[in-house]
Amino acid sequence: GQQLNQSPQSMFIQEGEDVSMNCTSSSIFNTWLWYKQDPGEGPVLLIALYKAGELTSNGRLTAQFGITRKDSFLNISASIPSDVGIYFCAGLTSGTYKYIFGTGTRLKVLA
Amino acid sequence: NAGVMQNPRHLVRRRGQEARLRCSPMKGHSHVYWYRQLPEEGLKFMVYLQKENIIDESGMPKERFSAEFPKEGPSILRIQQVVRGDSAAYFCASSPRSGLAGYEQYFGPGTRLTVT
Protein backbone atom coordinates (compact mmCIF):
# COMPACT_ATOMS: atom_id res chain seq x y z
CA GLY A 1 0.00 0.00 0.00
CA GLN A 2 0.91 3.65 -0.15
CA GLN A 3 3.38 4.90 2.41
CA LEU A 4 4.55 8.28 3.50
CA ASN A 5 8.07 8.50 4.86
CA GLN A 6 8.38 11.35 7.28
CA SER A 7 11.74 12.58 8.51
CA PRO A 8 13.30 13.13 10.83
CA GLN A 9 11.47 10.82 13.22
CA SER A 10 12.40 13.06 16.12
CA MET A 11 14.50 16.10 16.81
CA PHE A 12 15.73 18.15 19.72
CA ILE A 13 16.39 21.80 19.01
CA GLN A 14 17.23 24.92 20.95
CA GLU A 15 14.60 27.59 21.39
CA GLY A 16 14.95 30.15 18.62
CA GLU A 17 16.28 27.71 16.04
CA ASP A 18 14.58 27.00 12.74
CA VAL A 19 13.17 23.54 12.08
CA SER A 20 12.74 21.64 8.84
CA MET A 21 10.94 18.36 8.25
CA ASN A 22 9.69 16.58 5.18
CA CYS A 23 7.42 13.92 3.84
CA THR A 24 8.20 11.78 0.81
CA SER A 25 6.37 9.11 -1.13
CA SER A 26 6.66 7.03 -4.25
CA SER A 27 3.09 8.05 -5.11
CA ILE A 28 1.80 11.32 -6.53
CA PHE A 29 -0.50 13.38 -4.31
CA ASN A 30 -2.74 16.27 -5.22
CA THR A 31 -3.31 17.54 -1.69
CA TRP A 32 -1.02 17.76 1.30
CA LEU A 33 -2.06 18.59 4.84
CA TRP A 34 0.19 19.29 7.81
CA TYR A 35 -1.02 18.70 11.36
CA LYS A 36 0.33 19.14 14.89
CA GLN A 37 -0.76 16.80 17.65
CA ASP A 38 -0.24 17.41 21.35
CA PRO A 39 -0.30 14.51 23.84
CA GLY A 40 -3.83 13.33 24.53
CA GLU A 41 -5.36 15.58 21.89
CA GLY A 42 -6.50 15.34 18.31
CA PRO A 43 -4.41 16.63 15.39
CA VAL A 44 -4.80 20.31 14.63
CA LEU A 45 -4.66 21.42 11.00
CA LEU A 46 -1.74 23.78 10.35
CA ILE A 47 -1.49 24.19 6.59
CA ALA A 48 -3.21 22.80 3.48
CA LEU A 49 -1.51 22.65 0.06
CA TYR A 50 -3.30 22.02 -3.24
CA LYS A 51 -0.89 22.81 -6.09
CA ALA A 52 2.57 21.57 -6.99
CA GLY A 53 5.13 24.19 -6.08
CA GLU A 54 2.73 26.01 -3.78
CA LEU A 55 4.32 27.75 -0.79
CA THR A 56 1.97 28.64 2.07
CA SER A 57 2.65 30.28 5.42
CA ASN A 58 0.79 30.31 8.70
CA GLY A 59 2.61 32.56 11.15
CA ARG A 60 6.04 31.08 11.77
CA LEU A 61 5.16 27.97 9.77
CA THR A 62 5.80 27.60 6.05
CA ALA A 63 4.97 24.54 4.00
CA GLN A 64 5.67 23.67 0.40
CA PHE A 65 4.08 21.27 -2.04
CA GLY A 66 6.98 19.59 -3.83
CA ILE A 67 7.22 20.17 -7.57
CA THR A 68 7.24 16.42 -8.27
CA ARG A 69 4.03 16.08 -6.20
CA LYS A 70 5.68 13.26 -4.28
CA ASP A 71 6.91 15.30 -1.35
CA SER A 72 6.15 18.17 0.97
CA PHE A 73 8.15 20.22 3.43
CA LEU A 74 7.35 22.06 6.65
CA ASN A 75 9.55 24.72 8.18
CA ILE A 76 9.15 26.36 11.57
CA SER A 77 11.10 29.54 12.15
CA ALA A 78 12.35 30.78 15.52
CA SER A 79 10.98 27.83 17.47
CA ILE A 80 9.41 28.36 20.89
CA PRO A 81 8.65 25.85 23.68
CA SER A 82 4.99 25.49 22.66
CA ASP A 83 6.08 24.11 19.28
CA VAL A 84 6.72 20.83 21.08
CA GLY A 85 4.55 18.06 19.74
CA ILE A 86 4.20 15.59 16.90
CA TYR A 87 3.90 16.90 13.37
CA PHE A 88 2.10 14.74 10.80
CA CYS A 89 1.85 15.10 7.07
CA ALA A 90 -1.09 13.63 5.19
CA GLY A 91 -1.40 13.14 1.45
CA LEU A 92 -4.42 12.58 -0.76
CA THR A 93 -4.34 11.14 -4.26
CA SER A 94 -6.73 12.24 -6.97
CA GLY A 95 -10.09 10.50 -7.01
CA THR A 96 -9.74 9.00 -3.54
CA TYR A 97 -11.11 9.87 -0.16
CA LYS A 98 -8.40 8.38 2.01
CA TYR A 99 -5.64 10.52 3.35
CA ILE A 100 -2.42 8.64 3.97
CA PHE A 101 -0.68 9.83 7.13
CA GLY A 102 3.04 9.90 7.78
CA THR A 103 4.48 8.39 10.94
CA GLY A 104 5.18 11.79 12.46
CA THR A 105 8.12 13.97 13.48
CA ARG A 106 8.45 14.39 17.23
CA LEU A 107 9.78 17.84 18.04
CA LYS A 108 11.27 18.78 21.38
CA VAL A 109 12.42 22.31 22.07
CA LEU A 110 15.08 22.97 24.67
CA ALA A 111 14.63 26.31 26.39
CA ASN B 1 -18.35 27.80 16.12
CA ALA B 2 -17.87 24.48 17.85
CA GLY B 3 -15.30 22.08 16.48
CA VAL B 4 -15.63 18.35 16.02
CA MET B 5 -16.90 16.75 19.22
CA GLN B 6 -16.26 13.21 20.35
CA ASN B 7 -17.50 11.35 23.36
CA PRO B 8 -16.62 9.76 25.55
CA ARG B 9 -13.02 10.96 25.76
CA HIS B 10 -12.04 7.81 27.63
CA LEU B 11 -13.76 4.46 27.53
CA VAL B 12 -12.87 1.30 29.42
CA ARG B 13 -14.41 -1.98 28.36
CA ARG B 14 -13.85 -5.58 29.38
CA ARG B 15 -13.12 -8.16 26.74
CA GLY B 16 -16.32 -9.24 25.03
CA GLN B 17 -18.24 -6.03 25.71
CA GLU B 18 -19.38 -3.51 23.11
CA ALA B 19 -17.83 -0.08 22.62
CA ARG B 20 -19.77 2.81 21.11
CA LEU B 21 -17.88 5.92 20.06
CA ARG B 22 -19.73 9.07 19.04
CA CYS B 23 -18.72 11.91 16.77
CA SER B 24 -20.54 15.15 16.03
CA PRO B 25 -18.98 16.90 13.03
CA MET B 26 -18.44 20.62 12.73
CA LYS B 27 -21.52 22.62 11.86
CA GLY B 28 -22.14 22.50 8.14
CA HIS B 29 -19.95 19.42 7.60
CA SER B 30 -21.64 16.38 6.15
CA HIS B 31 -18.58 14.17 5.68
CA VAL B 32 -17.10 12.15 8.52
CA TYR B 33 -13.95 10.04 8.68
CA TRP B 34 -12.84 7.67 11.41
CA TYR B 35 -9.19 6.93 12.14
CA ARG B 36 -7.37 4.71 14.59
CA GLN B 37 -4.07 5.58 16.22
CA LEU B 38 -1.82 3.29 18.20
CA PRO B 39 0.80 4.78 20.57
CA GLU B 40 3.81 6.23 18.76
CA GLU B 41 2.17 5.68 15.37
CA GLY B 42 0.38 7.72 12.74
CA LEU B 43 -3.32 7.69 12.01
CA LYS B 44 -4.82 4.84 10.00
CA PHE B 45 -7.97 5.42 7.95
CA MET B 46 -10.91 3.24 8.89
CA VAL B 47 -14.09 4.50 7.23
CA TYR B 48 -15.56 7.48 5.38
CA LEU B 49 -19.26 8.32 5.68
CA GLN B 50 -21.68 10.87 4.37
CA LYS B 51 -25.10 11.35 5.85
CA GLU B 52 -26.83 7.94 5.76
CA ASN B 53 -24.17 6.46 3.47
CA ILE B 54 -20.93 4.56 3.91
CA ILE B 55 -18.65 5.69 1.09
CA ASP B 56 -15.45 3.81 1.85
CA GLU B 57 -14.96 1.27 4.64
CA SER B 58 -11.85 -0.35 3.26
CA GLY B 59 -9.80 0.41 6.37
CA MET B 60 -12.24 -1.09 8.82
CA PRO B 61 -12.09 -4.74 9.91
CA LYS B 62 -15.01 -6.62 8.40
CA GLU B 63 -15.91 -8.34 11.63
CA ARG B 64 -16.99 -6.70 14.89
CA PHE B 65 -16.62 -3.14 13.55
CA SER B 66 -19.42 -1.05 12.09
CA ALA B 67 -20.07 2.63 11.51
CA GLU B 68 -23.06 4.78 10.76
CA PHE B 69 -23.89 8.42 10.20
CA PRO B 70 -27.67 8.78 10.46
CA LYS B 71 -29.72 11.63 9.06
CA GLU B 72 -30.11 12.98 12.57
CA GLY B 73 -27.56 12.68 15.33
CA PRO B 74 -23.88 11.90 15.58
CA SER B 75 -21.81 9.37 13.69
CA ILE B 76 -21.29 6.16 15.65
CA LEU B 77 -18.35 3.76 15.49
CA ARG B 78 -19.35 0.47 17.09
CA ILE B 79 -16.97 -2.27 18.12
CA GLN B 80 -18.60 -5.49 19.23
CA GLN B 81 -16.97 -8.11 21.43
CA VAL B 82 -13.90 -5.99 22.03
CA VAL B 83 -10.49 -7.61 22.40
CA ARG B 84 -7.30 -6.21 23.93
CA GLY B 85 -5.95 -5.40 20.47
CA ASP B 86 -8.77 -2.90 19.99
CA SER B 87 -7.19 -0.64 22.62
CA ALA B 88 -6.22 2.55 20.79
CA ALA B 89 -7.19 6.17 20.26
CA TYR B 90 -10.03 6.59 17.77
CA PHE B 91 -10.32 9.93 16.05
CA CYS B 92 -13.12 11.38 14.03
CA ALA B 93 -12.58 14.09 11.42
CA SER B 94 -15.11 16.08 9.44
CA SER B 95 -14.97 17.92 6.16
CA PRO B 96 -17.38 20.19 4.31
CA ARG B 97 -16.11 18.77 1.01
CA SER B 98 -17.18 21.80 -0.96
CA GLY B 99 -14.65 23.04 -3.43
CA LEU B 100 -11.02 23.14 -2.40
CA ALA B 101 -11.92 23.69 1.24
CA GLY B 102 -13.64 20.37 1.18
CA TYR B 103 -10.33 18.58 1.20
CA GLU B 104 -9.43 19.85 4.65
CA GLN B 105 -10.21 17.54 7.52
CA TYR B 106 -10.73 18.78 11.05
CA PHE B 107 -10.21 16.37 13.90
CA GLY B 108 -11.96 15.86 17.20
CA PRO B 109 -10.13 15.23 20.50
CA GLY B 110 -10.44 11.47 20.16
CA THR B 111 -11.77 8.62 22.28
CA ARG B 112 -9.19 6.53 24.08
CA LEU B 113 -10.44 2.98 24.33
CA THR B 114 -8.88 0.65 26.84
CA VAL B 115 -9.88 -3.00 26.84
CA THR B 116 -9.13 -4.86 30.06
PDB file of C-alpha atoms in Angstrom:
ATOM      1  CA  GLY A   1       0.000   0.000   0.000  1.00  0.00           C
ATOM      2  CA  GLN A   2       0.907   3.653  -0.152  1.00  0.00           C
ATOM      3  CA  GLN A   3       3.382   4.899   2.414  1.00  0.00           C
ATOM      4  CA  LEU A   4       4.551   8.278   3.496  1.00  0.00           C
ATOM      5  CA  ASN A   5       8.066   8.503   4.855  1.00  0.00           C
ATOM      6  CA  GLN A   6       8.383  11.355   7.277  1.00  0.00           C
ATOM      7  CA  SER A   7      11.741  12.581   8.507  1.00  0.00           C
ATOM      8  CA  PRO A   8      13.295  13.131  10.828  1.00  0.00           C
ATOM      9  CA  GLN A   9      11.472  10.823  13.218  1.00  0.00           C
ATOM     10  CA  SER A  10      12.402  13.064  16.125  1.00  0.00           C
ATOM     11  CA  MET A  11      14.500  16.098  16.807  1.00  0.00           C
ATOM     12  CA  PHE A  12      15.727  18.150  19.719  1.00  0.00           C
ATOM     13  CA  ILE A  13      16.395  21.797  19.006  1.00  0.00           C
ATOM     14  CA  GLN A  14      17.230  24.916  20.952  1.00  0.00           C
ATOM     15  CA  GLU A  15      14.603  27.590  21.393  1.00  0.00           C
ATOM     16  CA  GLY A  16      14.949  30.151  18.619  1.00  0.00           C
ATOM     17  CA  GLU A  17      16.277  27.712  16.039  1.00  0.00           C
ATOM     18  CA  ASP A  18      14.583  27.003  12.744  1.00  0.00           C
ATOM     19  CA  VAL A  19      13.168  23.537  12.084  1.00  0.00           C
ATOM     20  CA  SER A  20      12.740  21.635   8.842  1.00  0.00           C
ATOM     21  CA  MET A  21      10.937  18.364   8.250  1.00  0.00           C
ATOM     22  CA  ASN A  22       9.690  16.582   5.183  1.00  0.00           C
ATOM     23  CA  CYS A  23       7.423  13.918   3.839  1.00  0.00           C
ATOM     24  CA  THR A  24       8.200  11.779   0.812  1.00  0.00           C
ATOM     25  CA  SER A  25       6.370   9.112  -1.127  1.00  0.00           C
ATOM     26  CA  SER A  26       6.664   7.032  -4.253  1.00  0.00           C
ATOM     27  CA  SER A  27       3.092   8.055  -5.114  1.00  0.00           C
ATOM     28  CA  ILE A  28       1.798  11.317  -6.533  1.00  0.00           C
ATOM     29  CA  PHE A  29      -0.497  13.377  -4.310  1.00  0.00           C
ATOM     30  CA  ASN A  30      -2.744  16.274  -5.225  1.00  0.00           C
ATOM     31  CA  THR A  31      -3.311  17.545  -1.686  1.00  0.00           C
ATOM     32  CA  TRP A  32      -1.015  17.762   1.303  1.00  0.00           C
ATOM     33  CA  LEU A  33      -2.065  18.587   4.836  1.00  0.00           C
ATOM     34  CA  TRP A  34       0.193  19.287   7.808  1.00  0.00           C
ATOM     35  CA  TYR A  35      -1.024  18.700  11.365  1.00  0.00           C
ATOM     36  CA  LYS A  36       0.327  19.136  14.891  1.00  0.00           C
ATOM     37  CA  GLN A  37      -0.756  16.804  17.655  1.00  0.00           C
ATOM     38  CA  ASP A  38      -0.244  17.413  21.353  1.00  0.00           C
ATOM     39  CA  PRO A  39      -0.304  14.513  23.836  1.00  0.00           C
ATOM     40  CA  GLY A  40      -3.828  13.329  24.533  1.00  0.00           C
ATOM     41  CA  GLU A  41      -5.357  15.583  21.895  1.00  0.00           C
ATOM     42  CA  GLY A  42      -6.499  15.344  18.314  1.00  0.00           C
ATOM     43  CA  PRO A  43      -4.413  16.626  15.386  1.00  0.00           C
ATOM     44  CA  VAL A  44      -4.796  20.314  14.625  1.00  0.00           C
ATOM     45  CA  LEU A  45      -4.656  21.417  10.996  1.00  0.00           C
ATOM     46  CA  LEU A  46      -1.740  23.778  10.346  1.00  0.00           C
ATOM     47  CA  ILE A  47      -1.485  24.191   6.587  1.00  0.00           C
ATOM     48  CA  ALA A  48      -3.209  22.802   3.482  1.00  0.00           C
ATOM     49  CA  LEU A  49      -1.511  22.650   0.060  1.00  0.00           C
ATOM     50  CA  TYR A  50      -3.303  22.024  -3.235  1.00  0.00           C
ATOM     51  CA  LYS A  51      -0.889  22.813  -6.085  1.00  0.00           C
ATOM     52  CA  ALA A  52       2.568  21.568  -6.991  1.00  0.00           C
ATOM     53  CA  GLY A  53       5.133  24.189  -6.078  1.00  0.00           C
ATOM     54  CA  GLU A  54       2.729  26.013  -3.779  1.00  0.00           C
ATOM     55  CA  LEU A  55       4.320  27.745  -0.788  1.00  0.00           C
ATOM     56  CA  THR A  56       1.966  28.637   2.070  1.00  0.00           C
ATOM     57  CA  SER A  57       2.652  30.285   5.417  1.00  0.00           C
ATOM     58  CA  ASN A  58       0.792  30.313   8.702  1.00  0.00           C
ATOM     59  CA  GLY A  59       2.611  32.559  11.148  1.00  0.00           C
ATOM     60  CA  ARG A  60       6.044  31.084  11.772  1.00  0.00           C
ATOM     61  CA  LEU A  61       5.162  27.974   9.769  1.00  0.00           C
ATOM     62  CA  THR A  62       5.800  27.597   6.052  1.00  0.00           C
ATOM     63  CA  ALA A  63       4.965  24.539   4.003  1.00  0.00           C
ATOM     64  CA  GLN A  64       5.672  23.670   0.404  1.00  0.00           C
ATOM     65  CA  PHE A  65       4.079  21.269  -2.038  1.00  0.00           C
ATOM     66  CA  GLY A  66       6.977  19.589  -3.833  1.00  0.00           C
ATOM     67  CA  ILE A  67       7.224  20.165  -7.567  1.00  0.00           C
ATOM     68  CA  THR A  68       7.243  16.422  -8.269  1.00  0.00           C
ATOM     69  CA  ARG A  69       4.034  16.084  -6.196  1.00  0.00           C
ATOM     70  CA  LYS A  70       5.679  13.265  -4.282  1.00  0.00           C
ATOM     71  CA  ASP A  71       6.909  15.296  -1.351  1.00  0.00           C
ATOM     72  CA  SER A  72       6.148  18.169   0.967  1.00  0.00           C
ATOM     73  CA  PHE A  73       8.152  20.221   3.435  1.00  0.00           C
ATOM     74  CA  LEU A  74       7.352  22.061   6.649  1.00  0.00           C
ATOM     75  CA  ASN A  75       9.554  24.724   8.179  1.00  0.00           C
ATOM     76  CA  ILE A  76       9.150  26.363  11.570  1.00  0.00           C
ATOM     77  CA  SER A  77      11.101  29.542  12.152  1.00  0.00           C
ATOM     78  CA  ALA A  78      12.345  30.776  15.521  1.00  0.00           C
ATOM     79  CA  SER A  79      10.982  27.832  17.473  1.00  0.00           C
ATOM     80  CA  ILE A  80       9.407  28.356  20.891  1.00  0.00           C
ATOM     81  CA  PRO A  81       8.649  25.846  23.680  1.00  0.00           C
ATOM     82  CA  SER A  82       4.988  25.488  22.663  1.00  0.00           C
ATOM     83  CA  ASP A  83       6.084  24.110  19.278  1.00  0.00           C
ATOM     84  CA  VAL A  84       6.721  20.828  21.084  1.00  0.00           C
ATOM     85  CA  GLY A  85       4.555  18.056  19.735  1.00  0.00           C
ATOM     86  CA  ILE A  86       4.200  15.588  16.901  1.00  0.00           C
ATOM     87  CA  TYR A  87       3.901  16.896  13.366  1.00  0.00           C
ATOM     88  CA  PHE A  88       2.104  14.744  10.801  1.00  0.00           C
ATOM     89  CA  CYS A  89       1.852  15.096   7.069  1.00  0.00           C
ATOM     90  CA  ALA A  90      -1.094  13.629   5.187  1.00  0.00           C
ATOM     91  CA  GLY A  91      -1.401  13.139   1.449  1.00  0.00           C
ATOM     92  CA  LEU A  92      -4.421  12.582  -0.761  1.00  0.00           C
ATOM     93  CA  THR A  93      -4.340  11.141  -4.258  1.00  0.00           C
ATOM     94  CA  SER A  94      -6.733  12.244  -6.972  1.00  0.00           C
ATOM     95  CA  GLY A  95     -10.089  10.497  -7.011  1.00  0.00           C
ATOM     96  CA  THR A  96      -9.740   8.998  -3.545  1.00  0.00           C
ATOM     97  CA  TYR A  97     -11.111   9.866  -0.157  1.00  0.00           C
ATOM     98  CA  LYS A  98      -8.400   8.378   2.012  1.00  0.00           C
ATOM     99  CA  TYR A  99      -5.644  10.523   3.351  1.00  0.00           C
ATOM    100  CA  ILE A 100      -2.423   8.643   3.974  1.00  0.00           C
ATOM    101  CA  PHE A 101      -0.678   9.833   7.129  1.00  0.00           C
ATOM    102  CA  GLY A 102       3.038   9.903   7.778  1.00  0.00           C
ATOM    103  CA  THR A 103       4.483   8.393  10.939  1.00  0.00           C
ATOM    104  CA  GLY A 104       5.177  11.791  12.456  1.00  0.00           C
ATOM    105  CA  THR A 105       8.118  13.974  13.479  1.00  0.00           C
ATOM    106  CA  ARG A 106       8.454  14.391  17.229  1.00  0.00           C
ATOM    107  CA  LEU A 107       9.775  17.836  18.040  1.00  0.00           C
ATOM    108  CA  LYS A 108      11.268  18.776  21.378  1.00  0.00           C
ATOM    109  CA  VAL A 109      12.421  22.308  22.066  1.00  0.00           C
ATOM    110  CA  LEU A 110      15.076  22.971  24.672  1.00  0.00           C
ATOM    111  CA  ALA A 111      14.626  26.305  26.391  1.00  0.00           C
TER     112      ALA A 111
ATOM    113  CA  ASN B   1     -18.347  27.800  16.117  1.00  0.00           C
ATOM    114  CA  ALA B   2     -17.866  24.476  17.854  1.00  0.00           C
ATOM    115  CA  GLY B   3     -15.301  22.083  16.484  1.00  0.00           C
ATOM    116  CA  VAL B   4     -15.626  18.351  16.021  1.00  0.00           C
ATOM    117  CA  MET B   5     -16.899  16.747  19.217  1.00  0.00           C
ATOM    118  CA  GLN B   6     -16.264  13.213  20.353  1.00  0.00           C
ATOM    119  CA  ASN B   7     -17.500  11.348  23.364  1.00  0.00           C
ATOM    120  CA  PRO B   8     -16.622   9.758  25.546  1.00  0.00           C
ATOM    121  CA  ARG B   9     -13.023  10.960  25.762  1.00  0.00           C
ATOM    122  CA  HIS B  10     -12.039   7.815  27.630  1.00  0.00           C
ATOM    123  CA  LEU B  11     -13.764   4.456  27.528  1.00  0.00           C
ATOM    124  CA  VAL B  12     -12.869   1.303  29.421  1.00  0.00           C
ATOM    125  CA  ARG B  13     -14.409  -1.976  28.365  1.00  0.00           C
ATOM    126  CA  ARG B  14     -13.848  -5.578  29.379  1.00  0.00           C
ATOM    127  CA  ARG B  15     -13.120  -8.157  26.737  1.00  0.00           C
ATOM    128  CA  GLY B  16     -16.323  -9.236  25.025  1.00  0.00           C
ATOM    129  CA  GLN B  17     -18.243  -6.027  25.706  1.00  0.00           C
ATOM    130  CA  GLU B  18     -19.385  -3.512  23.114  1.00  0.00           C
ATOM    131  CA  ALA B  19     -17.830  -0.082  22.622  1.00  0.00           C
ATOM    132  CA  ARG B  20     -19.768   2.813  21.110  1.00  0.00           C
ATOM    133  CA  LEU B  21     -17.884   5.915  20.064  1.00  0.00           C
ATOM    134  CA  ARG B  22     -19.725   9.067  19.044  1.00  0.00           C
ATOM    135  CA  CYS B  23     -18.719  11.909  16.773  1.00  0.00           C
ATOM    136  CA  SER B  24     -20.536  15.151  16.031  1.00  0.00           C
ATOM    137  CA  PRO B  25     -18.984  16.903  13.027  1.00  0.00           C
ATOM    138  CA  MET B  26     -18.435  20.617  12.734  1.00  0.00           C
ATOM    139  CA  LYS B  27     -21.518  22.617  11.863  1.00  0.00           C
ATOM    140  CA  GLY B  28     -22.136  22.495   8.140  1.00  0.00           C
ATOM    141  CA  HIS B  29     -19.948  19.425   7.600  1.00  0.00           C
ATOM    142  CA  SER B  30     -21.639  16.380   6.152  1.00  0.00           C
ATOM    143  CA  HIS B  31     -18.583  14.167   5.685  1.00  0.00           C
ATOM    144  CA  VAL B  32     -17.102  12.145   8.516  1.00  0.00           C
ATOM    145  CA  TYR B  33     -13.951  10.044   8.677  1.00  0.00           C
ATOM    146  CA  TRP B  34     -12.842   7.673  11.415  1.00  0.00           C
ATOM    147  CA  TYR B  35      -9.192   6.935  12.142  1.00  0.00           C
ATOM    148  CA  ARG B  36      -7.372   4.711  14.586  1.00  0.00           C
ATOM    149  CA  GLN B  37      -4.072   5.577  16.223  1.00  0.00           C
ATOM    150  CA  LEU B  38      -1.819   3.294  18.197  1.00  0.00           C
ATOM    151  CA  PRO B  39       0.805   4.780  20.571  1.00  0.00           C
ATOM    152  CA  GLU B  40       3.812   6.229  18.757  1.00  0.00           C
ATOM    153  CA  GLU B  41       2.169   5.678  15.374  1.00  0.00           C
ATOM    154  CA  GLY B  42       0.377   7.718  12.736  1.00  0.00           C
ATOM    155  CA  LEU B  43      -3.321   7.687  12.007  1.00  0.00           C
ATOM    156  CA  LYS B  44      -4.822   4.843  10.004  1.00  0.00           C
ATOM    157  CA  PHE B  45      -7.972   5.424   7.949  1.00  0.00           C
ATOM    158  CA  MET B  46     -10.913   3.240   8.885  1.00  0.00           C
ATOM    159  CA  VAL B  47     -14.092   4.504   7.233  1.00  0.00           C
ATOM    160  CA  TYR B  48     -15.560   7.485   5.375  1.00  0.00           C
ATOM    161  CA  LEU B  49     -19.257   8.317   5.675  1.00  0.00           C
ATOM    162  CA  GLN B  50     -21.676  10.870   4.372  1.00  0.00           C
ATOM    163  CA  LYS B  51     -25.103  11.347   5.854  1.00  0.00           C
ATOM    164  CA  GLU B  52     -26.830   7.939   5.759  1.00  0.00           C
ATOM    165  CA  ASN B  53     -24.175   6.458   3.471  1.00  0.00           C
ATOM    166  CA  ILE B  54     -20.928   4.557   3.906  1.00  0.00           C
ATOM    167  CA  ILE B  55     -18.655   5.692   1.091  1.00  0.00           C
ATOM    168  CA  ASP B  56     -15.449   3.807   1.854  1.00  0.00           C
ATOM    169  CA  GLU B  57     -14.961   1.273   4.642  1.00  0.00           C
ATOM    170  CA  SER B  58     -11.853  -0.347   3.256  1.00  0.00           C
ATOM    171  CA  GLY B  59      -9.801   0.410   6.370  1.00  0.00           C
ATOM    172  CA  MET B  60     -12.244  -1.085   8.819  1.00  0.00           C
ATOM    173  CA  PRO B  61     -12.092  -4.737   9.913  1.00  0.00           C
ATOM    174  CA  LYS B  62     -15.015  -6.617   8.402  1.00  0.00           C
ATOM    175  CA  GLU B  63     -15.907  -8.344  11.629  1.00  0.00           C
ATOM    176  CA  ARG B  64     -16.989  -6.704  14.889  1.00  0.00           C
ATOM    177  CA  PHE B  65     -16.620  -3.143  13.546  1.00  0.00           C
ATOM    178  CA  SER B  66     -19.416  -1.048  12.091  1.00  0.00           C
ATOM    179  CA  ALA B  67     -20.066   2.627  11.509  1.00  0.00           C
ATOM    180  CA  GLU B  68     -23.062   4.781  10.758  1.00  0.00           C
ATOM    181  CA  PHE B  69     -23.895   8.423  10.196  1.00  0.00           C
ATOM    182  CA  PRO B  70     -27.672   8.784  10.455  1.00  0.00           C
ATOM    183  CA  LYS B  71     -29.719  11.625   9.059  1.00  0.00           C
ATOM    184  CA  GLU B  72     -30.111  12.981  12.567  1.00  0.00           C
ATOM    185  CA  GLY B  73     -27.564  12.682  15.327  1.00  0.00           C
ATOM    186  CA  PRO B  74     -23.885  11.895  15.577  1.00  0.00           C
ATOM    187  CA  SER B  75     -21.815   9.370  13.695  1.00  0.00           C
ATOM    188  CA  ILE B  76     -21.287   6.162  15.653  1.00  0.00           C
ATOM    189  CA  LEU B  77     -18.353   3.762  15.488  1.00  0.00           C
ATOM    190  CA  ARG B  78     -19.352   0.468  17.090  1.00  0.00           C
ATOM    191  CA  ILE B  79     -16.972  -2.267  18.121  1.00  0.00           C
ATOM    192  CA  GLN B  80     -18.596  -5.490  19.232  1.00  0.00           C
ATOM    193  CA  GLN B  81     -16.973  -8.115  21.432  1.00  0.00           C
ATOM    194  CA  VAL B  82     -13.897  -5.991  22.035  1.00  0.00           C
ATOM    195  CA  VAL B  83     -10.493  -7.611  22.397  1.00  0.00           C
ATOM    196  CA  ARG B  84      -7.298  -6.211  23.929  1.00  0.00           C
ATOM    197  CA  GLY B  85      -5.950  -5.403  20.465  1.00  0.00           C
ATOM    198  CA  ASP B  86      -8.769  -2.896  19.992  1.00  0.00           C
ATOM    199  CA  SER B  87      -7.193  -0.643  22.619  1.00  0.00           C
ATOM    200  CA  ALA B  88      -6.219   2.553  20.794  1.00  0.00           C
ATOM    201  CA  ALA B  89      -7.186   6.165  20.261  1.00  0.00           C
ATOM    202  CA  TYR B  90     -10.026   6.592  17.775  1.00  0.00           C
ATOM    203  CA  PHE B  91     -10.325   9.926  16.047  1.00  0.00           C
ATOM    204  CA  CYS B  92     -13.116  11.385  14.030  1.00  0.00           C
ATOM    205  CA  ALA B  93     -12.580  14.090  11.416  1.00  0.00           C
ATOM    206  CA  SER B  94     -15.112  16.080   9.441  1.00  0.00           C
ATOM    207  CA  SER B  95     -14.972  17.924   6.161  1.00  0.00           C
ATOM    208  CA  PRO B  96     -17.380  20.195   4.312  1.00  0.00           C
ATOM    209  CA  ARG B  97     -16.109  18.773   1.007  1.00  0.00           C
ATOM    210  CA  SER B  98     -17.185  21.797  -0.957  1.00  0.00           C
ATOM    211  CA  GLY B  99     -14.647  23.039  -3.435  1.00  0.00           C
ATOM    212  CA  LEU B 100     -11.025  23.142  -2.400  1.00  0.00           C
ATOM    213  CA  ALA B 101     -11.920  23.694   1.243  1.00  0.00           C
ATOM    214  CA  GLY B 102     -13.642  20.366   1.175  1.00  0.00           C
ATOM    215  CA  TYR B 103     -10.327  18.581   1.199  1.00  0.00           C
ATOM    216  CA  GLU B 104      -9.428  19.847   4.650  1.00  0.00           C
ATOM    217  CA  GLN B 105     -10.210  17.540   7.525  1.00  0.00           C
ATOM    218  CA  TYR B 106     -10.734  18.780  11.053  1.00  0.00           C
ATOM    219  CA  PHE B 107     -10.213  16.369  13.904  1.00  0.00           C
ATOM    220  CA  GLY B 108     -11.964  15.860  17.200  1.00  0.00           C
ATOM    221  CA  PRO B 109     -10.129  15.232  20.499  1.00  0.00           C
ATOM    222  CA  GLY B 110     -10.438  11.470  20.162  1.00  0.00           C
ATOM    223  CA  THR B 111     -11.766   8.616  22.276  1.00  0.00           C
ATOM    224  CA  ARG B 112      -9.191   6.534  24.075  1.00  0.00           C
ATOM    225  CA  LEU B 113     -10.437   2.982  24.328  1.00  0.00           C
ATOM    226  CA  THR B 114      -8.884   0.651  26.843  1.00  0.00           C
ATOM    227  CA  VAL B 115      -9.881  -3.001  26.839  1.00  0.00           C
ATOM    228  CA  THR B 116      -9.130  -4.856  30.058  1.00  0.00           C
TER     229      THR B 116
END
